[in-house]
Amino acid sequence: MTSPQTGIFALGTASHAYLEFDLLPAADGAAAVALVAALREPRTTIGGVNLVAGFRPELWAAIAPDATPPGVTGFNVPLAGPTGYVLPATQHDVVIWLTGAAYDVVFDLSRGVVTALASFARLANEIVGWPYHRDLDLTGFMDGTENPTLVEAAAVALIPAGSPAEGSSVLLLQQWEHDAIAWESLPVETQEATIGRRKADSTELDPPPPNSHVARTDQDQFGKIFRRNIAYGTVAQHGTIFVGFSADQRILAGMLESMIGRGGGPPDRLTSFTRALTGAYYVIPSADRLAALGGDARV
């Protein structure tokens, strides 16, 4: 099978940076994609930093139509629920996700990436993330309880061999800001009913309330995804960077629609305490396809 970008599965890193770029009006799309692909040989790491590169689906389809997941589209229009809750569309052209053991090396490589792409693209959004008590979300609950193991993750996240775009993945990237004051004023029992799990050990409630986060994003119903969520922010403004990989964009889109109450069922109660600030889909090509486009250049 074609090799994926290995940084997708590089767990345990302490510092994360998400750099989203917009192409300059006069930029040549093919040259820009080749330059991104040349940032480094995708099978390896540089200075202890993993680099994962992705592209707006429409941009990637124009450059590599034979390596594009069928039917995948950008997050090009906001997604509104029947109660008026809106998930914003903030689609950009390129995403670079950097992870490393410490932020100094991530910061240095971030600057190098921005400089390398300056003639073709401008940095439109930057988010820096860090783990919270190893595997907790800033709600205080364990994040990713149902995440597949690394042995299983490839089958969930990657388009299988023999299919168009084999070895690639679809990424949903969102920044969710928490209303910490409102959330932390809730009794633990109410928090648990909102999430659908026990706070102490992450045991799923049986049954979870119909409007709980667990019920509204039930992977047994929608399909499995591989999450690399991480905390971000300051004391005043903080939340979760949702980083969801899937071989099928429809799984990710179905979960979002369910959360805001589209297609029947109640909205996810968690959306009363957190709101999405950004939303974008990216195709994460295979390492082999990036290597073929980018050659051996380095940042």
GROMACS .gro file of C-alpha atoms in nm:
model
  299
    1MET     CA    1   0.000   0.000   0.000
    2THR     CA    2   0.108   0.356  -0.065
    3SER     CA    3   0.267   0.507   0.245
    4PRO     CA    4   0.075   0.771   0.444
    5GLN     CA    5   0.225   1.082   0.595
    6THR     CA    6   0.356   0.929   0.915
    7GLY     CA    7   0.297   1.237   1.130
    8ILE     CA    8  -0.074   1.156   1.130
    9PHE     CA    9  -0.001   0.870   1.369
   10ALA     CA   10   0.289   1.022   1.567
   11LEU     CA   11   0.132   1.019   1.914
   12GLY     CA   12   0.287   1.160   2.229
   13THR     CA   13   0.413   1.495   2.099
   14ALA     CA   14   0.390   1.787   2.342
   15SER     CA   15   0.368   2.085   2.105
   16HIS     CA   16   0.146   2.138   1.803
   17ALA     CA   17   0.109   2.415   1.548
   18TYR     CA   18  -0.153   2.439   1.275
   19LEU     CA   19  -0.067   2.681   0.996
   20GLU     CA   20  -0.339   2.755   0.741
   21PHE     CA   21  -0.247   2.942   0.423
   22ASP     CA   22  -0.431   3.119   0.143
   23LEU     CA   23  -0.270   3.129  -0.200
   24LEU     CA   24  -0.180   3.474  -0.326
   25PRO     CA   25  -0.406   3.597  -0.611
   26ALA     CA   26  -0.132   3.563  -0.873
   27ALA     CA   27   0.008   3.235  -0.742
   28ASP     CA   28   0.023   2.934  -0.970
   29GLY     CA   29  -0.161   2.653  -0.792
   30ALA     CA   30   0.055   2.371  -0.927
   31ALA     CA   31   0.378   2.549  -0.833
   32ALA     CA   32   0.243   2.626  -0.487
   33VAL     CA   33   0.145   2.264  -0.425
   34ALA     CA   34   0.487   2.147  -0.544
   35LEU     CA   35   0.655   2.392  -0.309
   36VAL     CA   36   0.450   2.267  -0.014
   37ALA     CA   37   0.533   1.910  -0.111
   38ALA     CA   38   0.902   2.002  -0.115
   39LEU     CA   39   0.907   2.132   0.241
   40ARG     CA   40   1.056   1.798   0.341
   41GLU     CA   41   1.061   1.433   0.247
   42PRO     CA   42   0.730   1.320   0.401
   43ARG     CA   43   0.852   0.982   0.529
   44THR     CA   44   1.090   1.135   0.784
   45THR     CA   45   1.107   1.399   1.055
   46ILE     CA   46   1.325   1.708   1.073
   47GLY     CA   47   1.491   1.808   1.399
   48GLY     CA   48   1.240   1.614   1.604
   49VAL     CA   49   0.939   1.774   1.432
   50ASN     CA   50   0.673   1.588   1.233
   51LEU     CA   51   0.527   1.776   0.937
   52VAL     CA   52   0.192   1.687   0.779
   53ALA     CA   53   0.076   1.879   0.471
   54GLY     CA   54  -0.275   1.904   0.329
   55PHE     CA   55  -0.467   2.094   0.065
   56ARG     CA   56  -0.812   2.234   0.002
   57PRO     CA   57  -0.990   1.951  -0.179
   58GLU     CA   58  -1.065   2.158  -0.489
   59LEU     CA   59  -0.702   2.269  -0.516
   60TRP     CA   60  -0.568   1.917  -0.480
   61ALA     CA   61  -0.822   1.783  -0.731
   62ALA     CA   62  -0.703   2.037  -0.988
   63ILE     CA   63  -0.341   1.926  -0.942
   64ALA     CA   64  -0.381   1.552  -0.884
   65PRO     CA   65  -0.727   1.438  -0.998
   66ASP     CA   66  -0.618   1.074  -1.002
   67ALA     CA   67  -0.514   1.097  -0.633
   68THR     CA   68  -0.822   1.278  -0.501
   69PRO     CA   69  -1.079   1.103  -0.281
   70PRO     CA   70  -1.406   1.086  -0.475
   71GLY     CA   71  -1.669   1.342  -0.379
   72VAL     CA   72  -1.459   1.531  -0.125
   73THR     CA   73  -1.523   1.907  -0.103
   74GLY     CA   74  -1.403   2.199   0.105
   75PHE     CA   75  -1.589   2.347   0.401
   76ASN     CA   76  -1.709   2.622   0.170
   77VAL     CA   77  -2.038   2.734   0.327
   78PRO     CA   78  -2.146   2.763   0.692
   79LEU     CA   79  -2.350   2.477   0.832
   80ALA     CA   80  -2.664   2.599   1.010
   81GLY     CA   81  -2.890   2.394   1.236
   82PRO     CA   82  -3.267   2.434   1.286
   83THR     CA   83  -3.213   2.618   1.616
   84GLY     CA   84  -2.984   2.876   1.453
   85TYR     CA   85  -2.654   2.730   1.571
   86VAL     CA   86  -2.399   2.781   1.294
   87LEU     CA   87  -2.072   2.605   1.224
   88PRO     CA   88  -1.855   2.857   1.037
   89ALA     CA   89  -1.679   2.782   0.711
   90THR     CA   90  -1.323   2.915   0.712
   91GLN     CA   91  -1.173   2.709   0.433
   92HIS     CA   92  -0.812   2.785   0.336
   93ASP     CA   93  -0.592   2.646   0.061
   94VAL     CA   94  -0.311   2.476   0.252
   95VAL     CA   95  -0.260   2.338   0.602
   96ILE     CA   96   0.072   2.253   0.760
   97TRP     CA   97   0.053   2.064   1.090
   98LEU     CA   98   0.373   2.053   1.293
   99THR     CA   99   0.425   1.848   1.607
  100GLY     CA  100   0.731   1.809   1.824
  101ALA     CA  101   0.867   1.741   2.169
  102ALA     CA  102   0.901   2.112   2.253
  103TYR     CA  103   0.762   2.434   2.112
  104ASP     CA  104   1.098   2.592   2.034
  105VAL     CA  105   1.168   2.349   1.749
  106VAL     CA  106   0.806   2.369   1.633
  107PHE     CA  107   0.829   2.750   1.636
  108ASP     CA  108   1.153   2.750   1.438
  109LEU     CA  109   1.015   2.520   1.171
  110SER     CA  110   0.689   2.721   1.160
  111ARG     CA  111   0.887   3.033   1.077
  112GLY     CA  112   1.079   2.840   0.814
  113VAL     CA  113   0.759   2.717   0.652
  114VAL     CA  114   0.605   3.065   0.643
  115THR     CA  115   0.921   3.204   0.487
  116ALA     CA  116   0.947   2.924   0.232
  117LEU     CA  117   0.588   2.976   0.114
  118ALA     CA  118   0.589   3.358   0.123
  119SER     CA  119   0.610   3.400  -0.253
  120PHE     CA  120   0.302   3.183  -0.309
  121ALA     CA  121   0.084   3.201   0.002
  122ARG     CA  122   0.010   3.409   0.310
  123LEU     CA  123  -0.041   3.274   0.660
  124ALA     CA  124  -0.416   3.313   0.723
  125ASN     CA  125  -0.457   3.133   1.056
  126GLU     CA  126  -0.223   2.994   1.320
  127ILE     CA  127  -0.323   2.783   1.620
  128VAL     CA  128  -0.079   2.649   1.880
  129GLY     CA  129  -0.186   2.345   2.082
  130TRP     CA  130  -0.061   2.155   2.385
  131PRO     CA  131  -0.175   1.844   2.572
  132TYR     CA  132  -0.376   1.893   2.891
  133HIS     CA  133  -0.293   1.638   3.162
  134ARG     CA  134  -0.186   1.400   2.889
  135ASP     CA  135  -0.524   1.292   2.752
  136LEU     CA  136  -0.788   1.528   2.896
  137ASP     CA  137  -0.996   1.785   2.715
  138LEU     CA  138  -1.025   2.126   2.883
  139THR     CA  139  -1.377   2.023   2.988
  140GLY     CA  140  -1.196   1.788   3.230
  141PHE     CA  141  -1.312   1.475   3.046
  142MET     CA  142  -1.089   1.223   2.872
  143ASP     CA  143  -1.069   1.294   2.500
  144GLY     CA  144  -1.061   1.021   2.238
  145THR     CA  145  -1.193   0.734   2.448
  146GLU     CA  146  -1.320   0.556   2.137
  147ASN     CA  147  -1.015   0.635   1.927
  148PRO     CA  148  -0.887   0.327   1.745
  149THR     CA  149  -0.553   0.186   1.848
  150LEU     CA  150  -0.257   0.260   1.624
  151VAL     CA  151  -0.291  -0.091   1.483
  152GLU     CA  152  -0.649  -0.011   1.378
  153ALA     CA  153  -0.606   0.360   1.298
  154ALA     CA  154  -0.475   0.320   0.944
  155ALA     CA  155  -0.787   0.127   0.837
  156VAL     CA  156  -1.004   0.407   0.979
  157ALA     CA  157  -0.810   0.711   0.863
  158LEU     CA  158  -0.660   0.607   0.529
  159ILE     CA  159  -0.814   0.540   0.191
  160PRO     CA  160  -0.743   0.173   0.120
  161ALA     CA  161  -0.518   0.025  -0.145
  162GLY     CA  162  -0.671  -0.005  -0.487
  163SER     CA  163  -0.888   0.303  -0.442
  164PRO     CA  164  -0.830   0.651  -0.585
  165ALA     CA  165  -0.602   0.845  -0.350
  166GLU     CA  166  -0.489   0.534  -0.164
  167GLY     CA  167  -0.284   0.616   0.144
  168SER     CA  168  -0.439   0.962   0.175
  169SER     CA  169  -0.690   1.089   0.429
  170VAL     CA  170  -0.955   1.355   0.477
  171LEU     CA  171  -0.893   1.596   0.765
  172LEU     CA  172  -1.158   1.803   0.942
  173LEU     CA  173  -0.988   2.085   1.132
  174GLN     CA  174  -1.190   2.304   1.370
  175GLN     CA  175  -1.115   2.539   1.658
  176TRP     CA  176  -1.376   2.517   1.935
  177GLU     CA  177  -1.378   2.780   2.210
  178HIS     CA  178  -1.522   2.673   2.546
  179ASP     CA  179  -1.741   2.884   2.774
  180ALA     CA  180  -1.539   2.776   3.074
  181ILE     CA  181  -1.734   2.979   3.330
  182ALA     CA  182  -2.069   2.832   3.225
  183TRP     CA  183  -1.925   2.480   3.198
  184GLU     CA  184  -1.746   2.478   3.529
  185SER     CA  185  -2.055   2.611   3.709
  186LEU     CA  186  -2.241   2.289   3.621
  187PRO     CA  187  -2.261   2.001   3.871
  188VAL     CA  188  -2.052   1.702   3.769
  189GLU     CA  189  -2.369   1.499   3.709
  190THR     CA  190  -2.490   1.758   3.457
  191GLN     CA  191  -2.151   1.764   3.286
  192GLU     CA  192  -2.162   1.385   3.261
  193ALA     CA  193  -2.511   1.392   3.111
  194THR     CA  194  -2.391   1.652   2.858
  195ILE     CA  195  -2.090   1.446   2.751
  196GLY     CA  196  -2.251   1.104   2.795
  197ARG     CA  197  -1.963   0.964   3.003
  198ARG     CA  198  -1.849   0.948   3.364
  199LYS     CA  199  -1.589   1.211   3.438
  200ALA     CA  200  -1.376   0.995   3.668
  201ASP     CA  201  -1.313   0.700   3.436
  202SER     CA  202  -1.475   0.790   3.099
  203THR     CA  203  -1.725   0.504   3.124
  204GLU     CA  204  -2.010   0.559   2.881
  205LEU     CA  205  -2.352   0.617   3.039
  206ASP     CA  206  -2.597   0.337   2.969
  207PRO     CA  207  -2.785   0.461   2.784
  208PRO     CA  208  -2.631   0.803   2.709
  209PRO     CA  209  -2.887   1.085   2.704
  210PRO     CA  210  -3.019   1.142   2.347
  211ASN     CA  211  -2.878   1.496   2.340
  212SER     CA  212  -2.538   1.404   2.485
  213HIS     CA  213  -2.219   1.443   2.284
  214VAL     CA  214  -2.167   1.066   2.282
  215ALA     CA  215  -2.514   1.002   2.142
  216ARG     CA  216  -2.496   1.276   1.879
  217THR     CA  217  -2.156   1.159   1.747
  218ASP     CA  218  -2.202   0.785   1.791
  219GLN     CA  219  -1.930   0.617   1.586
  220ASP     CA  220  -2.129   0.294   1.577
  221GLN     CA  221  -2.388   0.492   1.382
  222PHE     CA  222  -2.175   0.721   1.166
  223GLY     CA  223  -1.852   0.525   1.130
  224LYS     CA  224  -1.509   0.540   1.289
  225ILE     CA  225  -1.266   0.831   1.277
  226PHE     CA  226  -0.913   0.885   1.410
  227ARG     CA  227  -0.885   1.194   1.630
  228ARG     CA  228  -0.576   1.393   1.724
  229ASN     CA  229  -0.753   1.661   1.929
  230ILE     CA  230  -0.544   1.896   2.139
  231ALA     CA  231  -0.603   2.185   2.380
  232TYR     CA  232  -0.520   2.545   2.293
  233GLY     CA  233  -0.543   2.894   2.431
  234THR     CA  234  -0.495   3.116   2.732
  235VAL     CA  235  -0.664   3.137   3.070
  236ALA     CA  236  -0.913   3.387   2.926
  237GLN     CA  237  -0.984   3.211   2.595
  238HIS     CA  238  -0.927   2.843   2.543
  239GLY     CA  239  -1.077   2.528   2.405
  240THR     CA  240  -1.018   2.232   2.177
  241ILE     CA  241  -0.861   2.196   1.835
  242PHE     CA  242  -1.063   1.920   1.671
  243VAL     CA  243  -0.839   1.718   1.440
  244GLY     CA  244  -1.035   1.436   1.281
  245PHE     CA  245  -0.904   1.202   1.011
  246SER     CA  246  -1.123   0.970   0.806
  247ALA     CA  247  -1.113   0.771   0.486
  248ASP     CA  248  -1.467   0.898   0.416
  249GLN     CA  249  -1.564   1.264   0.443
  250ARG     CA  250  -1.929   1.166   0.484
  251ILE     CA  251  -1.857   1.031   0.832
  252LEU     CA  252  -1.716   1.364   0.948
  253ALA     CA  253  -1.993   1.564   0.783
  254GLY     CA  254  -2.262   1.340   0.929
  255MET     CA  255  -2.131   1.393   1.282
  256LEU     CA  256  -2.131   1.771   1.237
  257GLU     CA  257  -2.488   1.771   1.106
  258SER     CA  258  -2.599   1.555   1.396
  259MET     CA  259  -2.434   1.786   1.650
  260ILE     CA  260  -2.637   2.085   1.532
  261GLY     CA  261  -2.963   1.893   1.497
  262ARG     CA  262  -2.983   1.859   1.121
  263GLY     CA  263  -3.158   1.550   0.991
  264GLY     CA  264  -3.366   1.490   1.300
  265GLY     CA  265  -3.278   1.441   1.662
  266PRO     CA  266  -3.188   1.702   1.923
  267PRO     CA  267  -2.879   1.922   1.898
  268ASP     CA  268  -2.572   1.816   2.091
  269ARG     CA  269  -2.604   1.973   2.436
  270LEU     CA  270  -2.229   2.034   2.439
  271THR     CA  271  -2.281   2.307   2.179
  272SER     CA  272  -2.442   2.514   2.455
  273PHE     CA  273  -2.098   2.543   2.614
  274THR     CA  274  -1.861   2.550   2.317
  275ARG     CA  275  -1.870   2.714   1.977
  276ALA     CA  276  -1.675   2.654   1.661
  277LEU     CA  277  -1.461   2.945   1.547
  278THR     CA  278  -1.321   2.778   1.235
  279GLY     CA  279  -1.398   2.491   1.002
  280ALA     CA  280  -1.205   2.344   0.707
  281TYR     CA  281  -1.157   2.015   0.525
  282TYR     CA  282  -0.824   1.916   0.375
  283VAL     CA  283  -0.700   1.628   0.166
  284ILE     CA  284  -0.388   1.483   0.326
  285PRO     CA  285  -0.212   1.313   0.033
  286SER     CA  286   0.001   1.006   0.069
  287ALA     CA  287   0.369   1.051   0.144
  288ASP     CA  288   0.457   0.892  -0.189
  289ARG     CA  289   0.250   1.139  -0.389
  290LEU     CA  290   0.398   1.435  -0.203
  291ALA     CA  291   0.748   1.302  -0.255
  292ALA     CA  292   0.685   1.268  -0.628
  293LEU     CA  293   0.564   1.627  -0.650
  294GLY     CA  294   0.820   1.785  -0.421
  295GLY     CA  295   1.149   1.613  -0.492
  296ASP     CA  296   1.420   1.640  -0.229
  297ALA     CA  297   1.406   2.009  -0.135
  298ARG     CA  298   1.417   2.106   0.233
  299VAL     CA  299   1.306   2.406   0.439
   0.00000   0.00000   0.00000
